């Protein structure tokens, strides 16, 4: 009987994938960059954008479990379970939501593919009501065109301007989702200026600039965003970011077609 | 000068409850004697209610006049019809007055002691340096101010020394504000300084620490960057040094240390936010600390404070390999974080820089650790991205309070584990 040959060593890639899968078990992030919270945030940007509801924006509370695997094409798939809280915290009790998501980072390419399901925290009717109220508040705003720097340098947001900040964040969510890769992720640092603000026909036409904070480069990236929002309708977004380091500049339009902001489409 | 003029001239009027809404101040240039004469004619028209701040004199001298709203059109038409040049010095006198009033009230509220210093707001460099001087004056037995160098633009770099005596005692190093936009850190540094003076002699733990160890606290580690965040760009991170051959300014002071300098985890591009500089310690702000720490020779813990992300990190950042003292550092970090969270429930993650945040080469605590300073930690304070650098001022004190609990844990541990 021939001596048993030792089993062939697993391919290095498989070994890596296995190691990564094991290492990422549990809530603690591993590997440079804390991949799990990053993936969770990307998933939330996507969720927030698709929900199209500035009054119901969700933020990451905590990652509960997750694992990642890398395939032969160097695509990284992250499966996660995490809790969420309101982006705009209210006084009083905080209801945590729960989401499970699969995030696929294409090898160094942005626009991760997201599959996400979350427990419903707010009833659909209530959410629509709150959006409608928000819309009404925004209709009342005097001269949002004078708006610069929200929050201001001291982190203060005038309560009457808070809805603008939420709406700006909603538009930024689209941008931040699109730009995220397994190595780069984003936060909205500031709404720096409003170029145009029109409310008519139940829609808000909002043209503004935000500053995004990019990890891990620490860069501050100005993005010009133009959105049209109507309570209960899908969000339309166009944007153009100044890429200070990379030679190309990144821009995008939701839906993949160059549409005029007044056109609405279904997903 | 102009503002004093307004004040002196108008304060009386303000007290007389006159209103200057829409009033403008014009500067008229009488090109020749004839024009100056014409302007003098205006003076005689009482119904215009003109108030000359600088009366018509000779040609070429500016004539300044406050014009009530109701007379503005008439005056301008008059001047224009005679080809007399003028500029609008003040568009609306009332707005300027209102601004001035505000400034007066603010400066009246300026602090006379660290007890009425406002810890719930962000401050300028001048205010923080003023605070430092007050604190030293109020606590001469405990606190002294050392200048460890001057910034690139010539600003003094100060370190506070908290000491109850002895000579060359083992010491703890704390720095805040190395990245200027992380405003909650300088603000927390101010709060820590005050806290130490309040608690020494009252709180047994900090008293025990200070009876054996010294504490060095550098509140504004990057004064040029900090001044720039106030004057020009709130989100400025780096120093303000010029790089020859580039139009871009500044070096990331936390990539400039001599530990894995220039390796992956920093940028070689001067325009990048993580530009490491042309060589280790090229930044005077970094060199000053390096020289101080080396000369002191007895620093036992080195803690750099940043924001944001809510993390407590230990070496290494420049490489994946675990530090020799990883297990111990991890334990210390764990208890420090537990102490922090106990106050307001703020959650922090902890671990080595490399595995918890990202690869970062040339950072301060990797250097400190390489110097044999075992208890080297980086804090990333609140929040986790909702406000980021623009943390509302209302969170300054809660942030400082919870962080202090973590710092105390590390201080006590250092005291109890001499090496």
JSON list of N, CA and C in Angstrom, two decimals, chain A residues 51-56 122-140 163 167 170 197 199-204 229-233:
[
{"chain": "A", "resi": 51, "resn": "UNK", "atom": "N", "xyz": [-34.79, 54.13, 0.20]},
{"chain": "A", "resi": 51, "resn": "UNK", "atom": "CA", "xyz": [-36.01, 54.46, 0.95]},
{"chain": "A", "resi": 51, "resn": "UNK", "atom": "C", "xyz": [-36.48, 55.87, 0.61]},
{"chain": "A", "resi": 52, "resn": "UNK", "atom": "N", "xyz": [-35.55, 56.73, 0.25]},
{"chain": "A", "resi": 52, "resn": "UNK", "atom": "CA", "xyz": [-35.90, 58.08, -0.20]},
{"chain": "A", "resi": 52, "resn": "UNK", "atom": "C", "xyz": [-36.64, 58.91, 0.83]},
{"chain": "A", "resi": 53, "resn": "UNK", "atom": "N", "xyz": [-36.35, 58.67, 2.10]},
{"chain": "A", "resi": 53, "resn": "UNK", "atom": "CA", "xyz": [-37.13, 59.32, 3.14]},
{"chain": "A", "resi": 53, "resn": "UNK", "atom": "C", "xyz": [-36.23, 60.06, 4.12]},
{"chain": "A", "resi": 54, "resn": "UNK", "atom": "N", "xyz": [-36.16, 61.38, 4.02]},
{"chain": "A", "resi": 54, "resn": "UNK", "atom": "CA", "xyz": [-35.25, 62.12, 4.89]},
{"chain": "A", "resi": 54, "resn": "UNK", "atom": "C", "xyz": [-35.63, 62.05, 6.36]},
{"chain": "A", "resi": 55, "resn": "UNK", "atom": "N", "xyz": [-36.89, 61.74, 6.67]},
{"chain": "A", "resi": 55, "resn": "UNK", "atom": "CA", "xyz": [-37.27, 61.65, 8.07]},
{"chain": "A", "resi": 55, "resn": "UNK", "atom": "C", "xyz": [-36.98, 60.27, 8.65]},
{"chain": "A", "resi": 56, "resn": "UNK", "atom": "N", "xyz": [-36.59, 59.32, 7.81]},
{"chain": "A", "resi": 56, "resn": "UNK", "atom": "CA", "xyz": [-36.40, 57.96, 8.31]},
{"chain": "A", "resi": 56, "resn": "UNK", "atom": "C", "xyz": [-34.99, 57.45, 8.05]},
{"chain": "A", "resi": 122, "resn": "UNK", "atom": "N", "xyz": [-40.32, 52.16, 11.55]},
{"chain": "A", "resi": 122, "resn": "UNK", "atom": "CA", "xyz": [-41.48, 53.07, 11.51]},
{"chain": "A", "resi": 122, "resn": "UNK", "atom": "C", "xyz": [-42.49, 52.53, 10.52]},
{"chain": "A", "resi": 123, "resn": "UNK", "atom": "N", "xyz": [-43.76, 52.61, 10.84]},
{"chain": "A", "resi": 123, "resn": "UNK", "atom": "CA", "xyz": [-44.82, 52.23, 9.92]},
{"chain": "A", "resi": 123, "resn": "UNK", "atom": "C", "xyz": [-44.77, 53.10, 8.69]},
{"chain": "A", "resi": 124, "resn": "UNK", "atom": "N", "xyz": [-45.09, 52.50, 7.56]},
{"chain": "A", "resi": 124, "resn": "UNK", "atom": "CA", "xyz": [-44.99, 53.24, 6.30]},
{"chain": "A", "resi": 124, "resn": "UNK", "atom": "C", "xyz": [-45.81, 54.53, 6.33]},
{"chain": "A", "resi": 125, "resn": "UNK", "atom": "N", "xyz": [-47.02, 54.45, 6.88]},
{"chain": "A", "resi": 125, "resn": "UNK", "atom": "CA", "xyz": [-47.87, 55.65, 6.94]},
{"chain": "A", "resi": 125, "resn": "UNK", "atom": "C", "xyz": [-47.24, 56.74, 7.76]},
{"chain": "A", "resi": 126, "resn": "UNK", "atom": "N", "xyz": [-46.69, 56.32, 8.91]},
{"chain": "A", "resi": 126, "resn": "UNK", "atom": "CA", "xyz": [-46.08, 57.31, 9.80]},
{"chain": "A", "resi": 126, "resn": "UNK", "atom": "C", "xyz": [-44.91, 57.97, 9.08]},
{"chain": "A", "resi": 127, "resn": "UNK", "atom": "N", "xyz": [-44.15, 57.13, 8.37]},
{"chain": "A", "resi": 127, "resn": "UNK", "atom": "CA", "xyz": [-42.99, 57.68, 7.66]},
{"chain": "A", "resi": 127, "resn": "UNK", "atom": "C", "xyz": [-43.42, 58.69, 6.62]},
{"chain": "A", "resi": 128, "resn": "UNK", "atom": "N", "xyz": [-44.48, 58.34, 5.88]},
{"chain": "A", "resi": 128, "resn": "UNK", "atom": "CA", "xyz": [-44.95, 59.27, 4.84]},
{"chain": "A", "resi": 128, "resn": "UNK", "atom": "C", "xyz": [-45.44, 60.57, 5.46]},
{"chain": "A", "resi": 129, "resn": "UNK", "atom": "N", "xyz": [-46.12, 60.41, 6.60]},
{"chain": "A", "resi": 129, "resn": "UNK", "atom": "CA", "xyz": [-46.59, 61.60, 7.32]},
{"chain": "A", "resi": 129, "resn": "UNK", "atom": "C", "xyz": [-45.43, 62.50, 7.70]},
{"chain": "A", "resi": 130, "resn": "UNK", "atom": "N", "xyz": [-44.41, 61.88, 8.27]},
{"chain": "A", "resi": 130, "resn": "UNK", "atom": "CA", "xyz": [-43.25, 62.67, 8.73]},
{"chain": "A", "resi": 130, "resn": "UNK", "atom": "C", "xyz": [-42.54, 63.32, 7.56]},
{"chain": "A", "resi": 131, "resn": "UNK", "atom": "N", "xyz": [-42.45, 62.59, 6.45]},
{"chain": "A", "resi": 131, "resn": "UNK", "atom": "CA", "xyz": [-41.84, 63.18, 5.25]},
{"chain": "A", "resi": 131, "resn": "UNK", "atom": "C", "xyz": [-42.65, 64.37, 4.77]},
{"chain": "A", "resi": 132, "resn": "UNK", "atom": "N", "xyz": [-43.95, 64.20, 4.81]},
{"chain": "A", "resi": 132, "resn": "UNK", "atom": "CA", "xyz": [-44.80, 65.29, 4.35]},
{"chain": "A", "resi": 132, "resn": "UNK", "atom": "C", "xyz": [-44.65, 66.52, 5.24]},
{"chain": "A", "resi": 133, "resn": "UNK", "atom": "N", "xyz": [-44.58, 66.28, 6.55]},
{"chain": "A", "resi": 133, "resn": "UNK", "atom": "CA", "xyz": [-44.36, 67.37, 7.50]},
{"chain": "A", "resi": 133, "resn": "UNK", "atom": "C", "xyz": [-43.04, 68.07, 7.22]},
{"chain": "A", "resi": 134, "resn": "UNK", "atom": "N", "xyz": [-42.03, 67.25, 6.96]},
{"chain": "A", "resi": 134, "resn": "UNK", "atom": "CA", "xyz": [-40.70, 67.78, 6.64]},
{"chain": "A", "resi": 134, "resn": "UNK", "atom": "C", "xyz": [-40.77, 68.64, 5.40]},
{"chain": "A", "resi": 135, "resn": "UNK", "atom": "N", "xyz": [-41.51, 68.14, 4.41]},
{"chain": "A", "resi": 135, "resn": "UNK", "atom": "CA", "xyz": [-41.67, 68.91, 3.17]},
{"chain": "A", "resi": 135, "resn": "UNK", "atom": "C", "xyz": [-42.30, 70.26, 3.48]},
{"chain": "A", "resi": 136, "resn": "UNK", "atom": "N", "xyz": [-43.33, 70.24, 4.31]},
{"chain": "A", "resi": 136, "resn": "UNK", "atom": "CA", "xyz": [-44.02, 71.48, 4.66]},
{"chain": "A", "resi": 136, "resn": "UNK", "atom": "C", "xyz": [-43.09, 72.45, 5.39]},
{"chain": "A", "resi": 137, "resn": "UNK", "atom": "N", "xyz": [-42.28, 71.89, 6.30]},
{"chain": "A", "resi": 137, "resn": "UNK", "atom": "CA", "xyz": [-41.31, 72.74, 7.02]},
{"chain": "A", "resi": 137, "resn": "UNK", "atom": "C", "xyz": [-40.38, 73.41, 6.03]},
{"chain": "A", "resi": 138, "resn": "UNK", "atom": "N", "xyz": [-39.94, 72.62, 5.05]},
{"chain": "A", "resi": 138, "resn": "UNK", "atom": "CA", "xyz": [-38.96, 73.15, 4.09]},
{"chain": "A", "resi": 138, "resn": "UNK", "atom": "C", "xyz": [-39.57, 74.19, 3.18]},
{"chain": "A", "resi": 139, "resn": "UNK", "atom": "N", "xyz": [-40.86, 74.02, 2.91]},
{"chain": "A", "resi": 139, "resn": "UNK", "atom": "CA", "xyz": [-41.56, 75.02, 2.08]},
{"chain": "A", "resi": 139, "resn": "UNK", "atom": "C", "xyz": [-41.53, 76.38, 2.75]},
{"chain": "A", "resi": 140, "resn": "UNK", "atom": "N", "xyz": [-41.52, 76.36, 4.10]},
{"chain": "A", "resi": 140, "resn": "UNK", "atom": "CA", "xyz": [-41.58, 77.61, 4.86]},
{"chain": "A", "resi": 140, "resn": "UNK", "atom": "C", "xyz": [-40.26, 78.34, 4.94]},
{"chain": "A", "resi": 163, "resn": "UNK", "atom": "N", "xyz": [-34.00, 70.16, 8.56]},
{"chain": "A", "resi": 163, "resn": "UNK", "atom": "CA", "xyz": [-34.56, 69.40, 7.43]},
{"chain": "A", "resi": 163, "resn": "UNK", "atom": "C", "xyz": [-33.67, 69.48, 6.18]},
{"chain": "A", "resi": 167, "resn": "UNK", "atom": "N", "xyz": [-32.10, 66.30, 4.24]},
{"chain": "A", "resi": 167, "resn": "UNK", "atom": "CA", "xyz": [-32.30, 66.07, 2.81]},
{"chain": "A", "resi": 167, "resn": "UNK", "atom": "C", "xyz": [-30.96, 66.00, 2.08]},
{"chain": "A", "resi": 170, "resn": "UNK", "atom": "N", "xyz": [-29.53, 62.70, 2.62]},
{"chain": "A", "resi": 170, "resn": "UNK", "atom": "CA", "xyz": [-30.19, 61.70, 1.79]},
{"chain": "A", "resi": 170, "resn": "UNK", "atom": "C", "xyz": [-29.54, 61.64, 0.40]},
{"chain": "A", "resi": 197, "resn": "UNK", "atom": "N", "xyz": [-32.56, 76.23, -4.59]},
{"chain": "A", "resi": 197, "resn": "UNK", "atom": "CA", "xyz": [-33.58, 75.62, -3.75]},
{"chain": "A", "resi": 197, "resn": "UNK", "atom": "C", "xyz": [-34.93, 76.04, -4.29]},
{"chain": "A", "resi": 199, "resn": "UNK", "atom": "N", "xyz": [-39.09, 74.97, -4.34]},
{"chain": "A", "resi": 199, "resn": "UNK", "atom": "CA", "xyz": [-40.17, 74.07, -3.98]},
{"chain": "A", "resi": 199, "resn": "UNK", "atom": "C", "xyz": [-41.36, 74.40, -4.87]},
{"chain": "A", "resi": 200, "resn": "UNK", "atom": "N", "xyz": [-41.78, 73.42, -5.61]},
{"chain": "A", "resi": 200, "resn": "UNK", "atom": "CA", "xyz": [-43.00, 73.61, -6.40]},
{"chain": "A", "resi": 200, "resn": "UNK", "atom": "C", "xyz": [-43.58, 72.26, -6.75]},
{"chain": "A", "resi": 201, "resn": "UNK", "atom": "N", "xyz": [-44.90, 72.25, -6.90]},
{"chain": "A", "resi": 201, "resn": "UNK", "atom": "CA", "xyz": [-45.57, 71.02, -7.31]},
{"chain": "A", "resi": 201, "resn": "UNK", "atom": "C", "xyz": [-45.31, 69.85, -6.38]},
{"chain": "A", "resi": 202, "resn": "UNK", "atom": "N", "xyz": [-45.16, 70.16, -5.10]},
{"chain": "A", "resi": 202, "resn": "UNK", "atom": "CA", "xyz": [-44.95, 69.07, -4.15]},
{"chain": "A", "resi": 202, "resn": "UNK", "atom": "C", "xyz": [-43.57, 68.47, -4.21]},
{"chain": "A", "resi": 203, "resn": "UNK", "atom": "N", "xyz": [-42.64, 69.10, -4.95]},
{"chain": "A", "resi": 203, "resn": "UNK", "atom": "CA", "xyz": [-41.28, 68.56, -5.03]},
{"chain": "A", "resi": 203, "resn": "UNK", "atom": "C", "xyz": [-40.27, 69.61, -4.63]},
{"chain": "A", "resi": 204, "resn": "UNK", "atom": "N", "xyz": [-39.16, 69.15, -4.10]},
{"chain": "A", "resi": 204, "resn": "UNK", "atom": "CA", "xyz": [-38.06, 70.05, -3.78]},
{"chain": "A", "resi": 204, "resn": "UNK", "atom": "C", "xyz": [-36.92, 69.81, -4.77]},
{"chain": "A", "resi": 229, "resn": "UNK", "atom": "N", "xyz": [-36.69, 65.79, -4.81]},
{"chain": "A", "resi": 229, "resn": "UNK", "atom": "CA", "xyz": [-37.34, 64.93, -3.84]},
{"chain": "A", "resi": 229, "resn": "UNK", "atom": "C", "xyz": [-38.80, 65.30, -3.69]},
{"chain": "A", "resi": 230, "resn": "UNK", "atom": "N", "xyz": [-39.63, 64.27, -3.69]},
{"chain": "A", "resi": 230, "resn": "UNK", "atom": "CA", "xyz": [-41.05, 64.41, -3.42]},
{"chain": "A", "resi": 230, "resn": "UNK", "atom": "C", "xyz": [-41.40, 63.37, -2.38]},
{"chain": "A", "resi": 231, "resn": "UNK", "atom": "N", "xyz": [-42.13, 63.74, -1.32]},
{"chain": "A", "resi": 231, "resn": "UNK", "atom": "CA", "xyz": [-42.46, 62.72, -0.33]},
{"chain": "A", "resi": 231, "resn": "UNK", "atom": "C", "xyz": [-43.13, 61.53, -1.00]},
{"chain": "A", "resi": 232, "resn": "UNK", "atom": "N", "xyz": [-42.62, 60.34, -0.68]},
{"chain": "A", "resi": 232, "resn": "UNK", "atom": "CA", "xyz": [-43.25, 59.13, -1.20]},
{"chain": "A", "resi": 232, "resn": "UNK", "atom": "C", "xyz": [-42.78, 58.72, -2.58]},
{"chain": "A", "resi": 233, "resn": "UNK", "atom": "N", "xyz": [-41.96, 59.56, -3.21]},
{"chain": "A", "resi": 233, "resn": "UNK", "atom": "CA", "xyz": [-41.49, 59.20, -4.55]},
{"chain": "A", "resi": 233, "resn": "UNK", "atom": "C", "xyz": [-40.00, 58.88, -4.53]}
]
